Short mmCIF file of C-alpha atoms (C1' of nucleotides) in Angstrom, two decimals:
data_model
loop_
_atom_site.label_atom_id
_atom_site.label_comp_id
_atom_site.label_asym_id
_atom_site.label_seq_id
_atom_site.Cartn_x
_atom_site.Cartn_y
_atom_site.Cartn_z
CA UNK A 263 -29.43 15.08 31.17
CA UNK A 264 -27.43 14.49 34.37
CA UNK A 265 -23.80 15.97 34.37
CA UNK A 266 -21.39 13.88 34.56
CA UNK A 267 -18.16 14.22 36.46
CA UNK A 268 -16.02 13.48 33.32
CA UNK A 269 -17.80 15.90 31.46
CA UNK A 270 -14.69 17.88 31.55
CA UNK A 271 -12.75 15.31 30.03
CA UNK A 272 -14.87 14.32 27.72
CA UNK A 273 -15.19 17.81 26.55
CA UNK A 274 -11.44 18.23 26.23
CA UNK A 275 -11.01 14.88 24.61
CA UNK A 276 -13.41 16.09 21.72
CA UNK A 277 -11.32 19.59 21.21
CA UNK A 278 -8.52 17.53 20.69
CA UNK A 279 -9.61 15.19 18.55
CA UNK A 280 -11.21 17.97 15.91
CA UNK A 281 -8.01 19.82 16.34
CA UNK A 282 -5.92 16.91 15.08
CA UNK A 283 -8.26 15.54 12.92
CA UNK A 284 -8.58 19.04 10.85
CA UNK A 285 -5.05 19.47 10.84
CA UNK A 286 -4.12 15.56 10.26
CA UNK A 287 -6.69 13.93 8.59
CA UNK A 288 -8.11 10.78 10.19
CA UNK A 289 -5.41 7.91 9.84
CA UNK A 290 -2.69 10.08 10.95
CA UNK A 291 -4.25 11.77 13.99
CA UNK A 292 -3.73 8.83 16.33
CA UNK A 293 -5.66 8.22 19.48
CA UNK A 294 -2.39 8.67 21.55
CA UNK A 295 -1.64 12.24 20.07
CA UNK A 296 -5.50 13.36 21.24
CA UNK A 297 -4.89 11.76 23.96
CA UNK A 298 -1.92 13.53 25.09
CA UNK A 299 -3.37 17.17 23.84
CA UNK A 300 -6.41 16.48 26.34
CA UNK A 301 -3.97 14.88 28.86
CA UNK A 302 -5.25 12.15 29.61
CA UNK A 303 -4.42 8.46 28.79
CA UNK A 304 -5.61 6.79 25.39
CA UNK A 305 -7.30 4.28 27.03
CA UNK A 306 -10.00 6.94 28.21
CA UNK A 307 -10.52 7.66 24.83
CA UNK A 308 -11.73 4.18 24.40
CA UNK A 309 -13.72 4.29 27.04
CA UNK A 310 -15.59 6.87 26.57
CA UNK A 311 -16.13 6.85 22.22
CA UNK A 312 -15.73 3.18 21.82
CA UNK A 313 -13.22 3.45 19.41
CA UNK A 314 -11.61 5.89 16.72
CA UNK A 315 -14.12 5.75 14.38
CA UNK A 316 -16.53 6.37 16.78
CA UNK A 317 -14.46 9.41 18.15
CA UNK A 318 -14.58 10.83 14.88
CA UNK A 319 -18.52 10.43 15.05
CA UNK A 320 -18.65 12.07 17.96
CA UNK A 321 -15.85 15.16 17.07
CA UNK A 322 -17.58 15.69 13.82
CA UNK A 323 -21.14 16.56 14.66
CA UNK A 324 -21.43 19.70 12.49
CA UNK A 325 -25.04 22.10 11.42
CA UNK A 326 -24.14 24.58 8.89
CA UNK A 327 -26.36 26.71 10.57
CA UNK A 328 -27.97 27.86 7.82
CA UNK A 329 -30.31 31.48 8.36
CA UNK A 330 -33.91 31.68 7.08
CA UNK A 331 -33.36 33.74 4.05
CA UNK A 332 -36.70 34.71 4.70
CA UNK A 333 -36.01 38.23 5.35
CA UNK A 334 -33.37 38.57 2.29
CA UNK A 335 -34.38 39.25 -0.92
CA UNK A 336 -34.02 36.42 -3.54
CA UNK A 337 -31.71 37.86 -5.59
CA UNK A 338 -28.61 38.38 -2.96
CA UNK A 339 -28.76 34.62 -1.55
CA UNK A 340 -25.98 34.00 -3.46
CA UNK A 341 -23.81 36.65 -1.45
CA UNK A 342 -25.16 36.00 1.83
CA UNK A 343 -24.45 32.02 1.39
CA UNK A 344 -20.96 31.94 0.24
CA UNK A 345 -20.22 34.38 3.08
CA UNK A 346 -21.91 33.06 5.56
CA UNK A 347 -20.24 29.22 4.53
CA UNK A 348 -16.67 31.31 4.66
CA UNK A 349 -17.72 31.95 7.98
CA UNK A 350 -18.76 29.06 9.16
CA UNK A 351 -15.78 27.12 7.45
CA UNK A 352 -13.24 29.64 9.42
CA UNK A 353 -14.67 29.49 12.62
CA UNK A 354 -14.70 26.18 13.36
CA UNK A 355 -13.00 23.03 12.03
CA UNK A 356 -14.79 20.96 12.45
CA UNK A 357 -15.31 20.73 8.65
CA UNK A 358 -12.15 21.03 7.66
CA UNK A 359 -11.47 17.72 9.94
CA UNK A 360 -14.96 16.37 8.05
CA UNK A 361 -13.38 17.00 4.20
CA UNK A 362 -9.91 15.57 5.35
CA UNK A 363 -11.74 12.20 6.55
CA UNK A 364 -14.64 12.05 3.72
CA UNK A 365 -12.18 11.90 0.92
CA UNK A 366 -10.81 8.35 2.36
CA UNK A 367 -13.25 7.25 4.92
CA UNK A 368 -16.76 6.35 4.31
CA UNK A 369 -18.36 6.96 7.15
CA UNK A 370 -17.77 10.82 7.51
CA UNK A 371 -18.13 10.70 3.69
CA UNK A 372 -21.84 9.69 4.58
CA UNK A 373 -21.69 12.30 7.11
CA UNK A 374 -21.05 14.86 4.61
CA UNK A 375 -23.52 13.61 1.71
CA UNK A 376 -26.17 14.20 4.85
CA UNK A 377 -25.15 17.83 5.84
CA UNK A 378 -24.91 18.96 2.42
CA UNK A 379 -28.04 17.10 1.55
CA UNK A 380 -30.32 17.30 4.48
CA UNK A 381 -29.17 21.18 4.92
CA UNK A 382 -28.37 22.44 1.65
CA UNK A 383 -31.21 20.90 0.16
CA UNK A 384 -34.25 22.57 1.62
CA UNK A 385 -33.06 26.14 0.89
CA UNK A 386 -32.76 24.94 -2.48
CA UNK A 387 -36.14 23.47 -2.55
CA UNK A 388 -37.58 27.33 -1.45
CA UNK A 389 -35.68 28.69 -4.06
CA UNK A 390 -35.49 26.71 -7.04
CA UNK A 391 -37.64 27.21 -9.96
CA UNK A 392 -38.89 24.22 -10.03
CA UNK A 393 -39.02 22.06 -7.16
CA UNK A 394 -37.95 18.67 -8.45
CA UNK A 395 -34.42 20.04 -8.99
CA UNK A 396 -33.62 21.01 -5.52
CA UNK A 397 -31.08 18.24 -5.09
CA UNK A 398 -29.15 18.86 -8.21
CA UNK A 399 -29.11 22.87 -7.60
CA UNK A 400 -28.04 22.38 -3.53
CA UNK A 401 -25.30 19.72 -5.21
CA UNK A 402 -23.88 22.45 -7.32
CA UNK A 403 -24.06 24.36 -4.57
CA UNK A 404 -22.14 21.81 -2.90
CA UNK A 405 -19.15 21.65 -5.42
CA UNK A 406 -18.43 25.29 -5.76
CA UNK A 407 -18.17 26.39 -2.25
CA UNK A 408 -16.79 23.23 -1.35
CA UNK A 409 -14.19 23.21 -4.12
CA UNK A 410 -13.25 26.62 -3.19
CA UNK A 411 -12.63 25.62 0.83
CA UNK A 412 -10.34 23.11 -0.32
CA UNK A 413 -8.28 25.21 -2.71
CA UNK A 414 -8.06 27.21 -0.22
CA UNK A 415 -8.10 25.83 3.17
CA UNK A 416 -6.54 21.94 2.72
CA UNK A 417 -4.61 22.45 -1.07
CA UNK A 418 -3.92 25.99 -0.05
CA UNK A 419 -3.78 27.02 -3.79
CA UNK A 420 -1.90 30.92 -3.49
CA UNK A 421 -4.63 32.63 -5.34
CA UNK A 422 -7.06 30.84 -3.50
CA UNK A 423 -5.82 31.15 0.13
CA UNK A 424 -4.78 34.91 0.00
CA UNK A 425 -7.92 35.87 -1.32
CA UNK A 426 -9.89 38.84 0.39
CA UNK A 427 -13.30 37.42 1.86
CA UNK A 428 -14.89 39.70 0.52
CA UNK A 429 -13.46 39.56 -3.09
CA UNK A 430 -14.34 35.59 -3.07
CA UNK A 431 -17.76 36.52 -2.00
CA UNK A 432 -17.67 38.71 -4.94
CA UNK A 433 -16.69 36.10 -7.15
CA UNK A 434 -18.32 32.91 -5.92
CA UNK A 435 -21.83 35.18 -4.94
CA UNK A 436 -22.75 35.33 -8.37
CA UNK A 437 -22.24 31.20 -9.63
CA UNK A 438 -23.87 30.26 -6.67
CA UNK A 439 -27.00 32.71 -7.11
CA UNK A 440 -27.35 30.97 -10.74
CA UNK A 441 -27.23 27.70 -9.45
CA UNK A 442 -29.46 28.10 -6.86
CA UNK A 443 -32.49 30.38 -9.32
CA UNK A 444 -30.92 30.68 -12.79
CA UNK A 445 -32.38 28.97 -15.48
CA UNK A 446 -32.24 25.57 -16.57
CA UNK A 447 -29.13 25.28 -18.28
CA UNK A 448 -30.28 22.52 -20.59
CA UNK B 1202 17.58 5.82 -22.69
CA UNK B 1203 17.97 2.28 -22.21
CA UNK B 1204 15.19 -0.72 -21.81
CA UNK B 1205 16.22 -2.63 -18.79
CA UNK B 1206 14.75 -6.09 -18.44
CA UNK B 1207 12.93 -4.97 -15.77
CA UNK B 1208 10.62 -2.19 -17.00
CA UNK B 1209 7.85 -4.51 -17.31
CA UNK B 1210 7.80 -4.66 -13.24
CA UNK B 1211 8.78 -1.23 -12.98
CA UNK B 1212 5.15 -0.72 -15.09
CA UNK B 1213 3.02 -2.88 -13.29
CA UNK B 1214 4.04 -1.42 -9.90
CA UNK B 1215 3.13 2.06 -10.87
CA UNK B 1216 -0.27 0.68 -12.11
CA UNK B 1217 -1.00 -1.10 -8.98
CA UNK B 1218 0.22 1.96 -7.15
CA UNK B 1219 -2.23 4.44 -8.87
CA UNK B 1220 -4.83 1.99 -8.34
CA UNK B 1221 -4.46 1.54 -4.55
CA UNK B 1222 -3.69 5.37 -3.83
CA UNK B 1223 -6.49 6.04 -6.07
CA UNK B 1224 -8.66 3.88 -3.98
CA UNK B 1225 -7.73 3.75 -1.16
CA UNK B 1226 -5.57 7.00 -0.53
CA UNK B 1227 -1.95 7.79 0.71
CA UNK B 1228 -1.93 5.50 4.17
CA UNK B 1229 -4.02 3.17 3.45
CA UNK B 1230 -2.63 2.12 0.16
CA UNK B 1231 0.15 -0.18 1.57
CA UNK B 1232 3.11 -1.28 -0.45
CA UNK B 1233 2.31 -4.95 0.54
CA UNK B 1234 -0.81 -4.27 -1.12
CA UNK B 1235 0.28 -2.69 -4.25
CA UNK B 1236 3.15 -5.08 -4.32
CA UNK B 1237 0.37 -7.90 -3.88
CA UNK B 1238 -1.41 -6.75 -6.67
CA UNK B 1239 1.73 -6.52 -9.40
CA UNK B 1240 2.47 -10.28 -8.10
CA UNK B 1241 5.84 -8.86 -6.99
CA UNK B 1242 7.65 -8.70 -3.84
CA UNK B 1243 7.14 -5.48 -1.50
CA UNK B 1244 11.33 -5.12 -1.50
CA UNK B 1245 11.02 -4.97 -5.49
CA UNK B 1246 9.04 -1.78 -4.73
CA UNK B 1247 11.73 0.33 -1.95
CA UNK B 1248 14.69 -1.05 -4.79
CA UNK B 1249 12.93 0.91 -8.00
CA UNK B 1250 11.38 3.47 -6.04
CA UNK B 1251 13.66 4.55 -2.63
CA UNK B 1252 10.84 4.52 0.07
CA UNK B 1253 6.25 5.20 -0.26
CA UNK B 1254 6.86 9.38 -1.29
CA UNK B 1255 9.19 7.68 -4.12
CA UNK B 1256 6.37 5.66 -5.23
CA UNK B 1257 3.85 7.85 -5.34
CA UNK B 1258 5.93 10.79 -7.14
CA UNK B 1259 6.61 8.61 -9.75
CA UNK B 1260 3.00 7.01 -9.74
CA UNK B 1261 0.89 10.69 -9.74
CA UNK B 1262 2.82 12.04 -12.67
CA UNK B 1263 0.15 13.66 -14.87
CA UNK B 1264 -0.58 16.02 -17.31
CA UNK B 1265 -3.82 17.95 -18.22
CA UNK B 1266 -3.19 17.70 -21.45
CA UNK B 1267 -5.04 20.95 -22.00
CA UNK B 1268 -5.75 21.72 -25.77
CA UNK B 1269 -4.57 24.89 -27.07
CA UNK B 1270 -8.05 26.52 -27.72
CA UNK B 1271 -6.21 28.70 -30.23
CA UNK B 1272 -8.86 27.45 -32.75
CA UNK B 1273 -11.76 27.51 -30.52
CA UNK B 1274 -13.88 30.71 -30.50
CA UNK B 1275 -13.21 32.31 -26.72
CA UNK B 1276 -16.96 31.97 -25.57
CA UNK B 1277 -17.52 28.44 -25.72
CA UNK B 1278 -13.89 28.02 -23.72
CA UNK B 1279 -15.81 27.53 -20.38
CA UNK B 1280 -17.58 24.23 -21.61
CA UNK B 1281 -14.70 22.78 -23.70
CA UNK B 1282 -12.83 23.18 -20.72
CA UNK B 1283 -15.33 21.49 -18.79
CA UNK B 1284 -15.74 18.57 -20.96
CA UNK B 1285 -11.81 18.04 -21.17
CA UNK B 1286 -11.67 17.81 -17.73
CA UNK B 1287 -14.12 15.22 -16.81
CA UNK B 1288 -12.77 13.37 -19.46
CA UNK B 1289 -8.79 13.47 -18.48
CA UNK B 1290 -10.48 12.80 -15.14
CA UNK B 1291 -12.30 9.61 -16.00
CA UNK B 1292 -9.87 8.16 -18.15
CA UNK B 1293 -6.65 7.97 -15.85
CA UNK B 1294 -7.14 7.86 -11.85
CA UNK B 1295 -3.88 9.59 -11.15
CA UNK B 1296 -6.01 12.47 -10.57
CA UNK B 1297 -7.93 10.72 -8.01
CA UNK B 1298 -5.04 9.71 -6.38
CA UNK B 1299 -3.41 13.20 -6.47
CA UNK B 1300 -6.65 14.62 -4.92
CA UNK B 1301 -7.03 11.51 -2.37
CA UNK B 1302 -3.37 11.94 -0.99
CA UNK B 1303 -3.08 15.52 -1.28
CA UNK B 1304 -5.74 16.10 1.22
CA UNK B 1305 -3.54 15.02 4.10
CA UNK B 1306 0.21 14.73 2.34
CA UNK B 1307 2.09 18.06 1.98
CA UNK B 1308 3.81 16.68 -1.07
CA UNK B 1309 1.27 15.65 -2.94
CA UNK B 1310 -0.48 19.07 -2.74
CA UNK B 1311 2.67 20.64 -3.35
CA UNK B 1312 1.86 18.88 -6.80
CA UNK B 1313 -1.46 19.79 -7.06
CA UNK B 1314 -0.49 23.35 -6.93
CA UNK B 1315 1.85 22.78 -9.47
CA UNK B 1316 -0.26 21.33 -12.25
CA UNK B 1317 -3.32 23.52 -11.56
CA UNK B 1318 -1.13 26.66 -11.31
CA UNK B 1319 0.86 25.68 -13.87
CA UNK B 1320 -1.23 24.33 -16.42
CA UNK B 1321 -4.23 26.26 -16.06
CA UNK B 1322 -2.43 29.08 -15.37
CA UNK B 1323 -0.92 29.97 -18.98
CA UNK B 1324 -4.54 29.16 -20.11
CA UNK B 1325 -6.24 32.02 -17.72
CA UNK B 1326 -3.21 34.40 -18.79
CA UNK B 1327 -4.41 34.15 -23.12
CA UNK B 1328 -7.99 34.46 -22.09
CA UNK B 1329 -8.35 37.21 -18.82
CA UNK B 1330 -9.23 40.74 -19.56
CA UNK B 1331 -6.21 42.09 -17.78
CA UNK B 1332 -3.25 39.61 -17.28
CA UNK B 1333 -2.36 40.13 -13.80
CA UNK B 1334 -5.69 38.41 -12.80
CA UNK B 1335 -4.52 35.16 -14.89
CA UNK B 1336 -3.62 33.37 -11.46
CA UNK B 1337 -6.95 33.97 -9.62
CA UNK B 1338 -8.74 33.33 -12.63
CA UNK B 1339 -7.25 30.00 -12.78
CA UNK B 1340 -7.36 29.50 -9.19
CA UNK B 1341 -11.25 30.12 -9.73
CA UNK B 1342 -11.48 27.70 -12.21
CA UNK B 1343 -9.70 24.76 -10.29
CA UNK B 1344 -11.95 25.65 -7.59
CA UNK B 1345 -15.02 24.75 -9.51
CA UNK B 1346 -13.26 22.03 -11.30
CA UNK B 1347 -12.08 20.32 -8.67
CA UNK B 1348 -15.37 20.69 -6.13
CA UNK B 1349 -17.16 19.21 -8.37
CA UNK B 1350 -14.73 16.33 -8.93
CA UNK B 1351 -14.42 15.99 -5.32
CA UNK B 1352 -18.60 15.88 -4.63
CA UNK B 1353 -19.00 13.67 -8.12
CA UNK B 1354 -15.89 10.71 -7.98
CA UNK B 1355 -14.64 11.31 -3.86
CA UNK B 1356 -17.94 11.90 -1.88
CA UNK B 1357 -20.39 10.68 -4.66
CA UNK B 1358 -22.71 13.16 -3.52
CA UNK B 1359 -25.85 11.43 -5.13
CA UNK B 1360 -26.99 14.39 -7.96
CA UNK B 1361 -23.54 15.15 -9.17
CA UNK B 1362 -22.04 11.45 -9.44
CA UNK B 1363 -25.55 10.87 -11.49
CA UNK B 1364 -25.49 14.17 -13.64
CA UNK B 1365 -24.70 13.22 -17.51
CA UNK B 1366 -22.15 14.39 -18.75
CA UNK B 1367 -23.49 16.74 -21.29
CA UNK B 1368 -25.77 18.31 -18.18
CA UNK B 1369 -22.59 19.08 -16.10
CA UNK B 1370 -20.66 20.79 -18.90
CA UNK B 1371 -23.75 23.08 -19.37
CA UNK B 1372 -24.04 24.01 -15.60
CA UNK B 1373 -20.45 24.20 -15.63
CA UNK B 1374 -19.50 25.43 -18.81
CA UNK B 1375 -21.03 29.06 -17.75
CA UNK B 1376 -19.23 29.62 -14.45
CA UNK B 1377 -15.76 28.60 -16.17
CA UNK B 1378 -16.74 30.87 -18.72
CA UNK B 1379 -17.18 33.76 -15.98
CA UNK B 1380 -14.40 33.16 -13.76
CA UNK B 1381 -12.01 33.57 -17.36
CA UNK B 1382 -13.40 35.51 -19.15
CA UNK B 1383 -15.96 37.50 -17.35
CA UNK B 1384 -15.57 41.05 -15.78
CA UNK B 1385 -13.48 41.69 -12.80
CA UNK B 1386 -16.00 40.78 -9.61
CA UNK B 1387 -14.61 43.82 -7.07
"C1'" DC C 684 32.81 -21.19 -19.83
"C1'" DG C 685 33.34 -17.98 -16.08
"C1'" DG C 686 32.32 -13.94 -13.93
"C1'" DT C 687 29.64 -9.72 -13.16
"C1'" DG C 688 25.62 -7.27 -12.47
"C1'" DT C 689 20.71 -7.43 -12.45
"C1'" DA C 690 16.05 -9.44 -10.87
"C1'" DG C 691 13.76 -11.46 -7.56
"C1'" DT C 692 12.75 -13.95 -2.91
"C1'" DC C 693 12.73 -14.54 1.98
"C1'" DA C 694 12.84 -13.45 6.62
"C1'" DA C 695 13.24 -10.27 9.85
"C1'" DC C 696 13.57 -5.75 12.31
"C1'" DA C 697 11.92 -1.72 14.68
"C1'" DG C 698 8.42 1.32 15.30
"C1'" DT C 699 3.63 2.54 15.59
"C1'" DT C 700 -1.12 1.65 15.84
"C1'" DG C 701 -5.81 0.62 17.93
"C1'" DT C 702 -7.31 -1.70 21.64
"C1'" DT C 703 -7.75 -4.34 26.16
"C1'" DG C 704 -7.78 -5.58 31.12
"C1'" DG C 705 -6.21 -4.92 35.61
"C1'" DC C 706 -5.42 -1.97 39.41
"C1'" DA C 707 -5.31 2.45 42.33
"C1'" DA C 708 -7.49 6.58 43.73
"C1'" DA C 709 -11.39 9.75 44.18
"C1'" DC C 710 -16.06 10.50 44.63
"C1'" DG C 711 -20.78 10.42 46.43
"C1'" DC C 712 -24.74 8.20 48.34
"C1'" DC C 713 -26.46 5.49 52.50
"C1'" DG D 1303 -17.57 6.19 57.91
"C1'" DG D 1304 -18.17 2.35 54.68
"C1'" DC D 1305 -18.96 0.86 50.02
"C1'" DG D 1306 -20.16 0.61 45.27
"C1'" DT D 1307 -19.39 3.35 41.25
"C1'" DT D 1308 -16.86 6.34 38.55
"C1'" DT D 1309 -12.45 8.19 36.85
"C1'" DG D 1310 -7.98 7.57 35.75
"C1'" DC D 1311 -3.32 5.42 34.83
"C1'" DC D 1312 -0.25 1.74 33.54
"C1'" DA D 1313 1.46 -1.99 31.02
"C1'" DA D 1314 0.85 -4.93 27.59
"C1'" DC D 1315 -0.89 -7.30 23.42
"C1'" DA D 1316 -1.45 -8.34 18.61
"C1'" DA D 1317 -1.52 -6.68 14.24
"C1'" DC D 1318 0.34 -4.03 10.79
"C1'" DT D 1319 3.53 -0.71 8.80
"C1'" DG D 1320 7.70 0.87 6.03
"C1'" DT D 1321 12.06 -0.65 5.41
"C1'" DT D 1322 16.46 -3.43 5.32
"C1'" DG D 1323 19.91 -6.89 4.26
"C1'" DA D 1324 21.26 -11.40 3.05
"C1'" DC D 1325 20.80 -14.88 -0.17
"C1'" DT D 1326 19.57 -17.26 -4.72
"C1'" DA D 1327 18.88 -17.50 -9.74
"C1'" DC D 1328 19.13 -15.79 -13.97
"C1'" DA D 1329 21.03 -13.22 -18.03
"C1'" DC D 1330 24.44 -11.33 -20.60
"C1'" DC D 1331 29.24 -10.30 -22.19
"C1'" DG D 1332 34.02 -11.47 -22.82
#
DNA sequence: CGGTGTAGTCAACAGTTGTTGGCAAACGCC
DNA sequence: GGCGTTTGCCAACAACTGTTGACTACACCG
């Protein structure tokens, strides 16, 4: 990989663009206003990511980094996932600029189905009972901790948003331990 | 309150306007569009309905209609709840278009918080162990309610927009249960 | 029948958006 | 030092947006 010399700018371009993207959502952060927080002029934008959509591609490259679990024992996954997706969520928003943009766009809705899927889903597979429901125990997965960022981070639901990390861990540990190794609920 | 002779428009333009906002979101749903779709003239829309925010106030009126429960023994709460829910939810797409727009639109989730807070909320107080919790608890349940919602009608995460309905109440049903009636977490 | 208010249409404005092409400066290899 | 390539800025376009005001037609009431 050569450097380039826009490097720079391109690296500044795609800070700005998650910024207003999380904060915005993806039809109101305008090329012009990334623009201007990496300032530079829109047109570099352009030249560089093509176009907005495929700014957004490039700002919204996101690995949940997921640990082995290996080590841990079975029974405190739950715990150690919901905090460790808290984490992840708060240090970086990059998927807080992802949910904004799934919910009316469907390319970074695709984008999300894959991280959730393609990430989620092999931990599940390791830890599921049986191993044909890995998708629908990751998907579960899925909707609690991802129903719980947006209460709290995008909805900003009171109870939700001044809640303790630790006390949500509390809470959320447990429904997300059953979904990932409880029974079958039918 | 009197019929004026223009009620019927007044009816179709909030249809078309849960429609588009439902499908499309806040932005994208344009009032040529909705206006378009009621076979009326965008300037019909600003004269009933003062400017968009008008619109969609009066469009994403809802009501969860929850049931009192007062009948229902308090341990099968979490799945009746359940069941209720996905039902309100696929019968009427104003919830759709309350979650679509109040991603990005302050207003919007200013409403969100409302109904969830204020709906659920008297709910959570009859049923919690000890009635100061009556706000997270219901905070906990929209959480759940509305992730999965989100992955199953925004994202159509493939296993939850395919789960029966009978299989999502019983994953569900539990972890409502819990987070209402369940012992304090911390 | 006449007049008043309502319902609806039409055309246009003003602002914003993504996007494009041309042109100037800086760089780096020969 | 000259020259092609890269980096950047500027101005503009074309489309679309919410929104407005003027004008017509109809309905209803006296």
């Amino acid at each position: 990989m050569t450097t380039r010399r826009s490097d720079a700018t391109r690296a500044a371009i795609l800070t700005a663009a998650r910024e207003r993207f999380a904060a915005d959502g993806f039809e109101r952060a305008t090329i012009r206003a990334i623009a201007a927080d990496a300032r530079i002029d829109p047109s570099m934008v352009m030249r560089y990511y093509g176009n907005k959509e495929g700014l957004f591609a490039a700002a919204a490259e996101f690995d949940l980094r997921l640990p082995d679990f290996a080590g841990a024992e079975p029974t405190a996954v739950g715990e150690v996932l919901v905090r460790h997706f808290l984490e992840r969520w708060e240090g970086d928003d990059t998927l807080l600029a992802l949910l904004r943009a799934a919910v009316t766009q469907e390319g970074p809705a695709e984008r999300m189905r894959a991280i959730f899927a393609g990430q989620l889903g092999p931990l599940a597979a390791r830890l599921a009972p049986e191993a044909d429901q890995a998708p629908l125990r990751a998907g579960l997965v899925a909707s609690q901790m991802l129903g719980f960022a947006l209460c709290r981070y995008v909805l900003r639901l009171p109870p939700m948003a001044g809640l303790e990390r630790d006390e949500a861990v509390a809470w959320l540990g447990p429904t997300v331990q059953r979904y990932l190794t409880g029974p079958d609920s039918l």
